[in-house]
Short mmCIF file of C-alpha atoms and ligand atoms in Angstrom, two decimals:
data_model
loop_
_atom_site.label_atom_id
_atom_site.label_comp_id
_atom_site.label_asym_id
_atom_site.label_seq_id
_atom_site.Cartn_x
_atom_site.Cartn_y
_atom_site.Cartn_z
CA UNK P 1 0.00 0.00 0.00
CA UNK P 2 1.29 3.47 -0.79
CA UNK P 3 2.30 5.62 2.13
CA UNK P 4 -0.27 8.09 3.36
CA UNK P 5 -0.67 10.85 5.92
CA UNK P 6 -3.75 11.09 8.10
CA UNK P 7 -5.57 14.32 8.81
CA UNK P 8 -8.02 14.34 11.71
CA UNK P 9 -10.86 16.82 11.66
CA UNK P 10 -14.04 16.84 13.74
CA UNK P 11 -13.58 13.25 14.83
CA UNK P 12 -12.96 11.81 11.37
CA UNK P 13 -9.71 10.68 9.76
CA UNK P 14 -8.85 11.51 6.16
CA UNK P 15 -6.13 9.60 4.30
CA UNK P 16 -3.84 11.74 2.19
CA UNK P 17 -1.76 9.67 -0.28
CA UNK P 18 1.94 10.51 -0.28
CA UNK P 19 3.52 11.31 -3.64
CA UNK P 20 7.30 10.72 -3.75
CA UNK P 21 9.57 12.54 -6.17
CA UNK P 22 12.73 11.12 -7.75
CA UNK P 23 14.86 12.96 -5.17
CA UNK P 24 12.76 11.50 -2.35
CA UNK P 25 10.69 14.62 -1.77
CA UNK P 26 7.41 13.72 -0.09
CA UNK P 27 4.12 15.50 -0.73
CA UNK P 28 0.69 14.89 0.76
CA UNK P 29 -1.83 14.81 -2.09
CA UNK P 30 -4.79 16.89 -0.88
CA UNK P 31 -6.69 16.93 -4.17
CA UNK P 32 -9.62 14.89 -2.81
CA UNK P 33 -9.61 16.50 0.66
CA UNK P 34 -12.28 19.08 -0.08
CA UNK P 35 -14.66 16.56 -1.57
CA UNK P 36 -14.24 14.26 1.44
CA UNK P 37 -14.11 16.79 4.28
CA UNK P 38 -15.15 20.22 2.98
CA UNK P 39 -11.70 21.52 3.94
CA UNK P 40 -9.41 23.44 1.66
CA UNK P 41 -5.77 24.23 2.46
CA UNK P 42 -4.61 27.81 2.95
CA UNK P 43 -1.05 28.77 2.05
CA UNK P 44 -0.60 32.47 1.31
CA UNK P 45 2.19 32.92 -1.23
CA UNK P 46 2.24 29.14 -1.92
CA UNK P 47 5.28 28.66 0.32
CA UNK P 48 4.33 25.03 0.95
CA UNK P 49 2.22 24.17 -2.04
CA UNK P 50 3.31 21.88 -4.84
CA UNK P 51 1.42 23.11 -7.90
CA UNK P 52 2.62 20.39 -10.27
CA UNK P 53 4.90 17.41 -10.81
CA UNK P 54 7.75 18.47 -13.06
CA UNK P 55 10.78 16.79 -14.66
CA UNK P 56 12.66 19.96 -15.52
CA UNK P 57 14.52 21.52 -12.58
CA UNK P 58 15.44 20.31 -9.12
CA UNK P 59 16.27 22.59 -6.19
CA UNK P 60 17.25 21.66 -2.66
CA UNK P 61 17.13 25.02 -0.91
CA UNK P 62 18.72 23.81 2.32
CA UNK P 63 21.74 22.30 0.59
CA UNK P 64 22.04 24.98 -2.12
CA UNK P 65 21.51 22.48 -4.96
CA UNK P 66 20.22 23.49 -8.39
CA UNK P 67 20.07 21.03 -11.29
CA UNK P 68 18.59 21.31 -14.76
CA UNK P 69 17.33 17.92 -15.96
CA UNK P 70 19.66 16.32 -13.41
CA UNK P 71 22.82 18.24 -14.40
CA UNK P 72 24.37 20.36 -11.61
CA UNK P 73 24.31 24.09 -12.34
CA UNK P 74 28.04 24.29 -11.54
CA UNK P 75 28.87 21.88 -14.40
CA UNK P 76 26.59 23.61 -16.86
CA UNK P 77 27.96 27.06 -15.95
CA UNK P 78 31.50 25.78 -16.40
CA UNK P 79 31.13 23.57 -19.46
CA UNK P 80 27.96 24.34 -21.39
CA UNK P 81 26.66 27.28 -23.38
CA UNK P 82 23.37 29.10 -23.05
CA UNK P 83 21.95 27.66 -26.28
CA UNK P 84 22.98 24.10 -25.39
CA UNK P 85 21.46 24.53 -21.91
CA UNK P 86 18.28 25.87 -23.54
CA UNK P 87 18.06 22.73 -25.66
CA UNK P 88 18.60 20.58 -22.57
CA UNK P 89 15.83 22.29 -20.63
CA UNK P 90 13.31 22.15 -23.46
CA UNK P 91 14.01 18.65 -24.79
CA UNK P 92 15.20 16.90 -21.63
CA UNK P 93 18.61 15.72 -22.91
CA UNK P 94 21.84 17.36 -23.95
CA UNK P 95 21.80 17.55 -27.76
CA UNK P 96 23.91 15.24 -29.92
CA UNK P 97 26.34 17.05 -32.23
CA UNK P 98 23.81 16.88 -35.09
CA UNK P 99 20.92 18.10 -32.94
CA UNK P 100 22.95 21.01 -31.63
CA UNK P 101 24.06 22.00 -35.14
CA UNK P 102 20.43 21.95 -36.27
CA UNK P 103 19.27 23.96 -33.25
CA UNK P 104 21.96 26.57 -33.85
CA UNK P 105 21.09 26.69 -37.55
CA UNK P 106 17.48 27.41 -36.60
CA UNK P 107 18.54 30.08 -34.10
CA UNK P 108 20.51 31.75 -36.88
CA UNK P 109 17.78 31.39 -39.48
CA UNK P 110 15.10 32.99 -37.30
CA UNK P 111 17.02 35.86 -35.80
CA UNK P 112 15.35 38.59 -37.85
CA UNK P 113 12.00 40.02 -36.88
CA UNK P 114 9.41 41.05 -39.46
CA UNK P 115 10.15 44.57 -40.71
CA UNK P 116 6.60 45.66 -39.78
CA UNK P 117 7.46 44.99 -36.15
CA UNK P 118 10.00 47.80 -36.26
CA UNK P 119 7.08 50.22 -36.66
CA UNK P 120 5.67 49.05 -33.34
CA UNK P 121 8.88 49.98 -31.53
CA UNK P 122 8.58 53.55 -32.75
CA UNK P 123 5.07 53.80 -31.27
CA UNK P 124 6.40 53.66 -27.72
CA UNK P 125 7.32 56.99 -26.13
CA UNK P 126 11.03 57.56 -25.59
CA UNK P 127 12.16 56.26 -22.22
CA UNK P 128 9.54 53.49 -22.07
CA UNK P 129 10.69 50.63 -19.84
CA UNK P 130 12.19 47.91 -22.06
CA UNK P 131 10.33 45.27 -19.99
CA UNK P 132 6.99 46.77 -21.08
CA UNK P 133 8.14 46.80 -24.69
CA UNK P 134 9.46 43.23 -24.42
CA UNK P 135 6.20 41.84 -23.10
CA UNK P 136 4.09 43.70 -25.69
CA UNK P 137 6.39 42.64 -28.53
CA UNK P 138 6.41 38.97 -27.56
CA UNK P 139 2.63 39.00 -27.72
CA UNK P 140 2.76 40.88 -31.03
CA UNK P 141 5.22 38.29 -32.36
CA UNK P 142 2.47 35.70 -31.98
CA UNK P 143 0.47 37.56 -34.65
CA UNK P 144 3.30 36.97 -37.12
CA UNK P 145 3.36 33.27 -36.29
CA UNK P 146 -0.34 32.41 -35.98
CA UNK P 147 0.04 28.68 -36.65
CA UNK P 148 -0.34 26.67 -33.49
CA UNK P 149 2.78 25.34 -31.87
CA UNK P 150 2.68 21.55 -31.62
CA UNK P 151 4.20 20.74 -28.25
CA UNK P 152 4.29 16.99 -28.81
CA UNK P 153 6.15 17.11 -32.15
CA UNK P 154 9.90 17.44 -31.40
CA UNK P 155 10.93 18.76 -34.83
CA UNK P 156 8.13 21.28 -34.99
CA UNK P 157 8.71 22.37 -31.41
CA UNK P 158 12.44 22.75 -31.97
CA UNK P 159 11.70 25.28 -34.69
CA UNK P 160 9.08 27.10 -32.57
CA UNK P 161 11.43 27.28 -29.57
CA UNK P 162 14.43 28.39 -31.67
CA UNK P 163 12.33 31.08 -33.32
CA UNK P 164 11.18 32.52 -30.03
CA UNK P 165 14.59 32.36 -28.31
CA UNK P 166 16.30 33.93 -31.30
CA UNK P 167 13.73 36.65 -31.91
CA UNK P 168 13.39 37.62 -28.26
CA UNK P 169 17.10 38.45 -28.28
CA UNK P 170 16.57 40.70 -31.33
CA UNK P 171 13.49 42.29 -29.72
CA UNK P 172 15.33 42.84 -26.43
CA UNK P 173 18.15 44.71 -28.17
CA UNK P 174 15.72 46.69 -30.34
CA UNK P 175 13.61 47.61 -27.29
CA UNK P 176 16.61 49.28 -25.74
CA UNK P 177 17.85 50.90 -28.95
CA UNK P 178 14.50 52.53 -29.70
CA UNK P 179 13.85 53.57 -26.12
CA UNK P 180 17.28 55.25 -26.12
CA UNK P 181 16.63 56.92 -29.51
CA UNK P 182 19.34 54.91 -31.29
CA UNK P 183 19.11 53.08 -34.63
CA UNK P 184 18.16 49.41 -34.46
CA UNK P 185 20.94 47.01 -35.46
CA UNK P 186 20.27 43.91 -37.52
CA UNK P 187 21.65 40.60 -36.24
CA UNK P 188 24.81 39.19 -37.83
CA UNK P 189 24.92 35.72 -39.38
CA UNK P 190 28.55 35.20 -38.39
CA UNK P 191 28.03 35.68 -34.66
CA UNK P 192 26.88 33.28 -32.00
CA UNK P 193 23.94 33.90 -29.70
CA UNK P 194 25.42 36.03 -26.92
CA UNK P 195 27.97 38.00 -28.96
CA UNK P 196 25.26 38.73 -31.52
CA UNK P 197 23.10 40.20 -28.76
CA UNK P 198 25.97 42.42 -27.58
CA UNK P 199 26.51 43.57 -31.16
CA UNK P 200 22.83 44.47 -31.59
CA UNK P 201 22.81 46.30 -28.27
CA UNK P 202 26.08 48.22 -28.59
CA UNK P 203 27.15 48.69 -32.23
CA UNK P 204 26.72 52.11 -33.80
CA UNK P 205 26.64 52.81 -37.54
CA UNK P 206 30.21 52.57 -38.88
CA UNK P 207 31.45 51.60 -35.43
CA UNK P 208 30.90 47.89 -34.98
CA UNK P 209 31.17 46.59 -31.43
CA UNK P 210 33.51 43.61 -31.27
CA UNK P 211 32.66 41.74 -28.08
CA UNK P 212 35.50 40.62 -25.83
CA UNK P 213 35.39 36.78 -25.52
CA UNK P 214 35.67 36.97 -21.71
CA UNK P 215 32.68 39.28 -21.56
CA UNK P 216 30.72 37.03 -23.89
CA UNK P 217 31.56 34.09 -21.63
CA UNK P 218 30.47 35.97 -18.50
CA UNK P 219 27.18 37.01 -20.09
CA UNK P 220 26.57 33.50 -21.40
CA UNK P 221 27.08 32.22 -17.85
CA UNK P 222 24.58 34.74 -16.49
CA UNK P 223 22.03 33.51 -19.01
CA UNK P 224 22.69 29.86 -18.08
CA UNK P 225 22.30 30.63 -14.37
CA UNK P 226 18.92 32.24 -15.01
CA UNK P 227 17.62 29.65 -17.47
CA UNK P 228 15.18 27.94 -15.13
CA UNK P 229 14.29 27.89 -11.45
CA UNK P 230 11.28 25.60 -11.10
CA UNK P 231 8.03 27.09 -9.78
CA UNK P 232 8.99 30.72 -9.11
CA UNK P 233 6.55 33.60 -9.62
CA UNK P 234 7.06 34.14 -13.37
CA UNK P 235 7.27 30.44 -14.22
CA UNK P 236 4.14 29.70 -12.24
CA UNK P 237 2.51 32.55 -14.16
CA UNK P 238 3.57 31.02 -17.48
CA UNK P 239 2.21 27.63 -16.35
CA UNK P 240 -1.04 29.13 -15.10
CA UNK P 241 -1.66 30.97 -18.36
CA UNK P 242 -0.66 27.84 -20.28
CA UNK P 243 -3.12 25.78 -18.23
CA UNK P 244 -5.98 27.66 -19.93
CA UNK P 245 -4.44 26.29 -23.17
CA UNK P 246 -3.20 29.77 -24.12
CA UNK P 247 -0.50 29.87 -26.77
CA UNK P 248 3.24 30.05 -26.17
CA UNK P 249 3.60 33.76 -26.92
CA UNK P 250 0.73 34.85 -24.66
CA UNK P 251 2.02 32.67 -21.81
CA UNK P 252 5.60 33.90 -22.08
CA UNK P 253 4.50 37.56 -22.38
CA UNK P 254 2.66 37.09 -19.06
CA UNK P 255 5.83 35.59 -17.57
CA UNK P 256 7.77 38.73 -18.55
CA UNK P 257 5.26 40.89 -16.65
CA UNK P 258 5.50 38.71 -13.54
CA UNK P 259 9.29 38.82 -13.68
CA UNK P 260 9.35 42.61 -13.80
CA UNK P 261 8.54 43.18 -10.11
CA UNK P 262 11.38 44.17 -7.74
CA UNK P 263 10.81 41.17 -5.47
CA UNK P 264 11.52 38.89 -8.44
CA UNK P 265 13.59 39.63 -11.59
CA UNK P 266 13.39 43.40 -11.09
CA UNK P 267 15.68 42.94 -8.08
CA UNK P 268 18.84 43.04 -10.22
CA UNK P 269 18.06 46.63 -11.23
CA UNK P 270 16.77 47.47 -7.75
CA UNK P 271 20.10 46.36 -6.20
CA UNK P 272 22.08 48.85 -8.27
CA UNK P 273 19.55 51.60 -7.63
CA UNK P 274 19.81 50.88 -3.89
CA UNK P 275 23.63 50.95 -3.96
CA UNK P 276 23.64 54.12 -6.04
CA UNK P 277 21.23 55.87 -3.64
CA UNK P 278 23.33 54.82 -0.69
CA UNK P 279 26.52 55.98 -2.39
CA UNK P 280 25.11 59.33 -3.49
CA UNK P 281 23.36 60.13 -0.20
CA UNK P 282 26.45 59.63 1.93
CA UNK P 283 24.30 57.75 4.45
CA UNK P 284 26.35 55.44 6.65
CA UNK P 285 26.08 51.72 6.17
CA UNK P 286 25.05 51.35 9.78
CA UNK P 287 22.15 53.75 9.47
CA UNK P 288 20.98 52.08 6.23
CA UNK P 289 21.12 48.62 7.83
CA UNK P 290 19.18 49.98 10.79
CA UNK P 291 16.48 51.29 8.45
CA UNK P 292 16.19 47.80 6.98
CA UNK P 293 16.07 46.14 10.37
CA UNK P 294 13.47 48.61 11.59
CA UNK P 295 11.42 47.68 8.52
CA UNK P 296 11.01 51.28 7.46
CA UNK P 297 8.46 51.48 4.67
CA UNK P 298 9.86 50.20 1.39
CA UNK P 299 13.38 49.53 2.71
CA UNK P 300 14.67 45.98 2.13
CA UNK P 301 18.14 44.77 1.40
CA UNK P 302 17.61 44.10 -2.28
CA UNK P 303 19.48 41.07 -3.60
CA UNK P 304 19.19 39.34 -0.25
CA UNK P 305 16.87 36.53 0.72
CA UNK P 306 15.16 33.78 -1.17
CA UNK P 307 11.98 31.83 -0.63
CA UNK P 308 13.70 28.50 -1.27
CA UNK P 309 17.44 28.91 -0.59
CA UNK P 310 18.05 29.04 3.13
CA UNK P 311 21.86 28.68 3.29
CA UNK P 312 23.22 30.01 0.05
CA UNK P 313 22.10 30.56 -3.52
CA UNK P 314 24.41 28.46 -5.74
CA UNK P 315 23.86 30.90 -8.58
CA UNK P 316 25.12 33.80 -6.46
CA UNK P 317 28.34 31.90 -5.76
CA UNK P 318 28.98 31.30 -9.47
CA UNK P 319 28.04 34.81 -10.49
CA UNK P 320 30.34 36.31 -7.86
CA UNK P 321 33.26 34.41 -9.44
CA UNK P 322 32.38 35.82 -12.87
CA UNK P 323 31.96 39.28 -11.38
CA UNK P 324 35.46 39.21 -9.86
CA UNK P 325 36.93 37.94 -13.16
CA UNK P 326 35.20 40.55 -15.34
CA UNK P 327 36.08 43.48 -13.08
CA UNK P 328 39.72 42.34 -12.92
CA UNK P 329 39.86 41.86 -16.68
CA UNK P 330 38.33 45.25 -17.41
CA UNK P 331 40.39 46.89 -14.69
CA UNK P 332 37.23 48.44 -13.31
CA UNK P 333 37.12 49.77 -9.81
CA UNK P 334 33.45 50.19 -9.04
CA UNK P 335 32.63 52.00 -5.78
CA UNK P 336 29.23 50.31 -5.85
CA UNK P 337 30.94 46.93 -5.72
CA UNK P 338 32.88 48.07 -2.64
CA UNK P 339 29.60 49.08 -1.06
CA UNK P 340 28.03 45.75 -2.01
CA UNK P 341 30.94 43.88 -0.44
CA UNK P 342 30.70 45.92 2.77
CA UNK P 343 26.93 45.45 2.94
CA UNK P 344 27.35 41.71 2.42
CA UNK P 345 29.93 41.52 5.21
CA UNK P 346 27.71 43.43 7.63
CA UNK P 347 24.58 41.43 6.76
CA UNK P 348 26.27 38.06 7.03
CA UNK P 349 27.28 38.88 10.62
CA UNK P 350 24.09 40.59 11.72
CA UNK P 351 21.56 38.58 13.70
CA UNK P 352 18.59 40.13 11.85
CA UNK P 353 19.74 38.56 8.56
CA UNK P 354 21.35 35.43 10.04
CA UNK P 355 18.28 34.46 12.09
CA UNK P 356 16.03 34.88 9.06
CA UNK P 357 18.45 32.97 6.83
CA UNK P 358 18.88 35.90 4.45
CA UNK P 359 21.88 35.51 2.12
CA UNK P 360 22.89 37.17 -1.14
CA UNK P 361 20.86 35.85 -4.05
CA UNK P 362 21.66 35.75 -7.76
CA UNK P 363 20.62 39.37 -8.20
CA UNK P 364 23.04 40.77 -5.67
CA UNK P 365 26.01 40.46 -8.03
CA UNK P 366 24.39 40.21 -11.46
CA UNK P 367 23.71 43.97 -11.54
CA UNK P 368 27.36 44.78 -10.83
CA UNK P 369 28.58 42.52 -13.61
CA UNK P 370 25.99 43.72 -16.13
CA UNK P 371 26.95 47.30 -15.30
CA UNK P 372 30.64 46.50 -15.81
CA UNK P 373 29.90 44.95 -19.20
CA UNK P 374 28.11 48.15 -20.19
CA UNK P 375 24.54 46.83 -20.22
CA UNK P 376 22.17 49.76 -19.52
CA UNK P 377 20.48 49.60 -16.13
CA UNK P 378 16.91 49.36 -17.39
CA UNK P 379 17.96 46.32 -19.45
CA UNK P 380 19.03 44.26 -16.45
CA UNK P 381 15.65 42.62 -15.96
CA UNK P 382 15.35 42.12 -19.71
CA UNK P 383 18.59 40.11 -19.50
CA UNK P 384 16.98 37.99 -16.79
CA UNK P 385 13.96 37.44 -19.08
CA UNK P 386 16.21 36.42 -21.98
CA UNK P 387 17.91 33.94 -19.70
CA UNK P 388 14.67 32.59 -18.23
CA UNK P 389 13.01 32.13 -21.63
CA UNK P 390 14.14 28.50 -22.23
CA UNK P 391 12.77 27.56 -18.81
CA UNK P 392 9.43 29.19 -19.57
CA UNK P 393 9.29 27.39 -22.93
CA UNK P 394 10.11 24.04 -21.30
CA UNK P 395 7.50 24.57 -18.60
CA UNK P 396 4.87 25.68 -21.13
CA UNK P 397 5.56 22.54 -23.10
CA UNK P 398 5.31 20.34 -20.02
CA UNK P 399 1.84 21.77 -19.32
CA UNK P 400 0.71 21.30 -22.92
CA UNK P 401 1.76 17.69 -23.35
CA UNK P 402 -0.31 16.70 -20.32
CA UNK P 403 -4.11 16.28 -20.42
CA UNK P 404 -5.68 19.76 -20.04
CA UNK P 405 -6.34 20.82 -16.45
CA UNK P 406 -6.89 24.49 -15.80
CA UNK P 407 -5.14 25.99 -12.73
CA UNK P 408 -7.80 27.33 -10.41
CA UNK P 409 -6.86 27.90 -6.74
CA UNK P 410 -9.47 28.29 -4.03
CA UNK P 411 -9.71 31.03 -1.40
CA UNK P 412 -11.02 31.69 2.08
CA UNK P 413 -13.54 34.47 1.66
CA UNK P 414 -13.27 37.11 4.42
CA UNK P 415 -15.54 39.82 2.95
CA UNK P 416 -19.04 41.03 3.86
CA UNK P 417 -21.82 38.51 4.41
CA UNK P 418 -24.90 38.57 2.17
CA UNK P 419 -26.74 41.92 2.29
CA UNK P 420 -29.45 43.65 0.28
CA UNK P 421 -28.86 46.30 -2.33
CA UNK P 422 -29.79 49.84 -1.21
CA UNK P 423 -30.76 52.48 -3.88
CA UNK P 424 -28.39 55.47 -3.98
CA UNK P 425 -30.97 57.94 -2.59
CA UNK P 426 -31.44 55.78 0.51
CA UNK P 427 -27.72 55.44 1.33
CA UNK P 428 -26.55 57.52 4.28
N1 CMC L 501 15.71 42.59 3.48
C1 CMC L 501 15.24 42.71 4.75
N2 CMC L 501 14.39 41.83 5.32
C2 CMC L 501 14.01 40.78 4.59
C3 CMC L 501 14.46 40.59 3.26
C4 CMC L 501 15.34 41.54 2.71
N3 CMC L 501 15.80 41.41 1.47
N4 CMC L 501 13.90 39.46 2.76
C5 CMC L 501 13.13 38.96 3.74
N5 CMC L 501 13.20 39.76 4.84
C6 CMC L 501 12.56 39.52 6.14
C7 CMC L 501 11.08 39.84 6.11
O1 CMC L 501 10.83 41.18 6.51
C8 CMC L 501 10.54 38.83 7.12
O2 CMC L 501 10.83 39.29 8.41
P1 CMC L 501 9.86 38.90 9.65
O3 CMC L 501 9.98 37.41 9.81
O4 CMC L 501 10.40 39.67 10.81
O5 CMC L 501 8.47 39.34 9.25
C9 CMC L 501 11.41 37.60 6.89
O6 CMC L 501 12.66 38.11 6.39
C10 CMC L 501 10.82 36.62 5.87
O7 CMC L 501 10.56 37.35 4.69
P2 CMC L 501 9.44 37.02 3.63
O8 CMC L 501 9.12 38.25 2.86
O9 CMC L 501 8.31 36.31 4.31
O10 CMC L 501 10.23 35.96 2.76
P3 CMC L 501 9.77 35.44 1.36
O11 CMC L 501 10.28 34.06 1.23
O12 CMC L 501 8.32 35.67 1.16
O13 CMC L 501 10.51 36.45 0.35
C11 CMC L 501 12.00 37.42 -1.16
C12 CMC L 501 11.54 36.12 -0.48
C13 CMC L 501 13.07 37.07 -2.19
C14 CMC L 501 10.81 38.05 -1.93
C15 CMC L 501 12.54 38.40 -0.09
O14 CMC L 501 13.64 37.83 0.57
C16 CMC L 501 12.92 39.76 -0.69
O15 CMC L 501 12.07 40.63 -0.77
N6 CMC L 501 14.22 39.95 -1.09
C17 CMC L 501 14.62 41.18 -1.72
C18 CMC L 501 14.24 41.15 -3.19
C19 CMC L 501 15.13 40.21 -3.99
O16 CMC L 501 16.36 40.26 -3.86
N7 CMC L 501 14.50 39.40 -4.85
C20 CMC L 501 15.24 38.50 -5.75
C21 CMC L 501 15.01 37.05 -5.41
S1 CMC L 501 16.17 35.98 -6.28
C22 CMC L 501 15.76 36.17 -7.94
C23 CMC L 501 14.49 35.51 -8.27
O17 CMC L 501 14.50 34.27 -8.39
O18 CMC L 501 13.48 36.20 -8.42
#
C-alpha cells in the first residue's frame, strides 16, 4: 500500500496519499480533501504548495543544490553554453552534435523580426521601460506566427522554440535601442547567440562593437544561471496561463510581466539603484542597515533573501566568481561593488539577517557585472527574461503535453456577508 498521511478533523480521519519525487521529496496529495471533508488548504504565497509534478529543474534550498534535468548548475555554468542549456531544458537531454548543429542553424535562421514589427517599436514613447516593450512585442510576435505550436512534435517544437529564443534576443536589443533613440541594429549571421546580442545592443553605424570573448563568456554564464528555477513567480505565471491552453507567446509575455517586479527579476536593477542611492546620499552603512532592520516602509536589502534557498544561492556563488573575473579583466574599480561587499559583510554577521536565513541571491552580483559589461540599467531585468526564456518554454511545453487541467486555486472568503442592495438615494 502506498504511504499516506492522516488528517483528523471533527472526529474523522482523512487519508492523504503521499507522492514521492525522484529525489525522495514527499508530498501529501490533498486533491480529494475538499470533496471528502469540505476543507481546503490555505497557504498564502504558496510557500508550501506543490502546484505540479515536473521533470525539468530540481532545487534543494537547504543544501544549495540546483540542477537542470539532473545536471548540476556548476557543471553547466563551467562547461555548457546558453543555447545548449536551452536545448537541454526544453528537450530533456543534452543535444547530440547533429541536434545542436540543427538547433543553432534554426537560431541563426530565425534571428530577424518582421520589418513591420519595427514600426511598433517607434510607437512607444522615448524612455519606455524595455520590460513593457518586451512583453508587448512577444505577444505581437504571436500575430506573425499564428500557426499553433505543436508541443508533442519534437521537430516542430524545436523550430518554434528556436524562433522565439532567437527573436526575443533581437526584440530585447531593439527595445533598448529605440527607447534610447538609437538606430536598431540587424543581427549578424557570423556571430553566436550572446555575442550577436551584444553587437545588436552596442554597435553604432560605422562603429561595430567587437565583443571581448571573456565578456561574452560571462554574459553566457549569467544567461545559463537564469535559465530555469522551477516554480517561481514568473514560471508559475507562465504555467497558469498555459493551463488555460493559451498559446506560447501569450504565456511567455505574461511571464515577462511577472518577472518585472522588484521582489523577483526586477531585483537586479533594484540592487544597483539601492547601492547608487546609498553611495550618493552619503548615508552610513550602519544607518541604512538599521532602516532595513526597523522595517522602514519600502526599505529591504535588495538582492538578499530567497523563498527557497536558506543557506546560500548556488547561482550567487557562481556569479560572484564571474563578477570578480570581469572586473579584474576590465580593470574596473566600481565604488558600488565596494559598497556591495561591505553590505554583504555586515549582513552576514548581523543577527537580523542570520536568524532569518537571508543571504545574497543571484541578483546581488548580477547587476554589478551587467553594469561593468556596459549593459544599460533598465535592461538588467530584460537580461533575466532572456535567460529565463528557455525555462518558460520548457514549462509551457510540459503543461501542454499533459491532459488539459486548468489551474484554479481556491480562497477563504473574508468579505461582507450577504446583504441587500440599497438604492443610492437611501444610502446615508
Ligand atoms: N531585506 C530585509 N528583510 C528581509 C528581506 C530583505 N531582502 N527578505 C526577507 N526579509 C525579512 C522579512 O521582513 C521577514 O521578516 P519577519 O519574519 O520579521 O516578518 C522575513 O525576512 C521573511 O521574509 P518574507 O518576505 O516572508 O520571505 P519570502 O520568502 O516571502 O521572500 C524574497 C523572499 C526574495 C521576496 C525576499 O527575501 C525579498 O524581498 N528579497 C529582496 C528582493 C530580492 O532580492 N528578490 C530576488 C530574489 S532571487 C531572484 C528571483 O528568483 O526572483
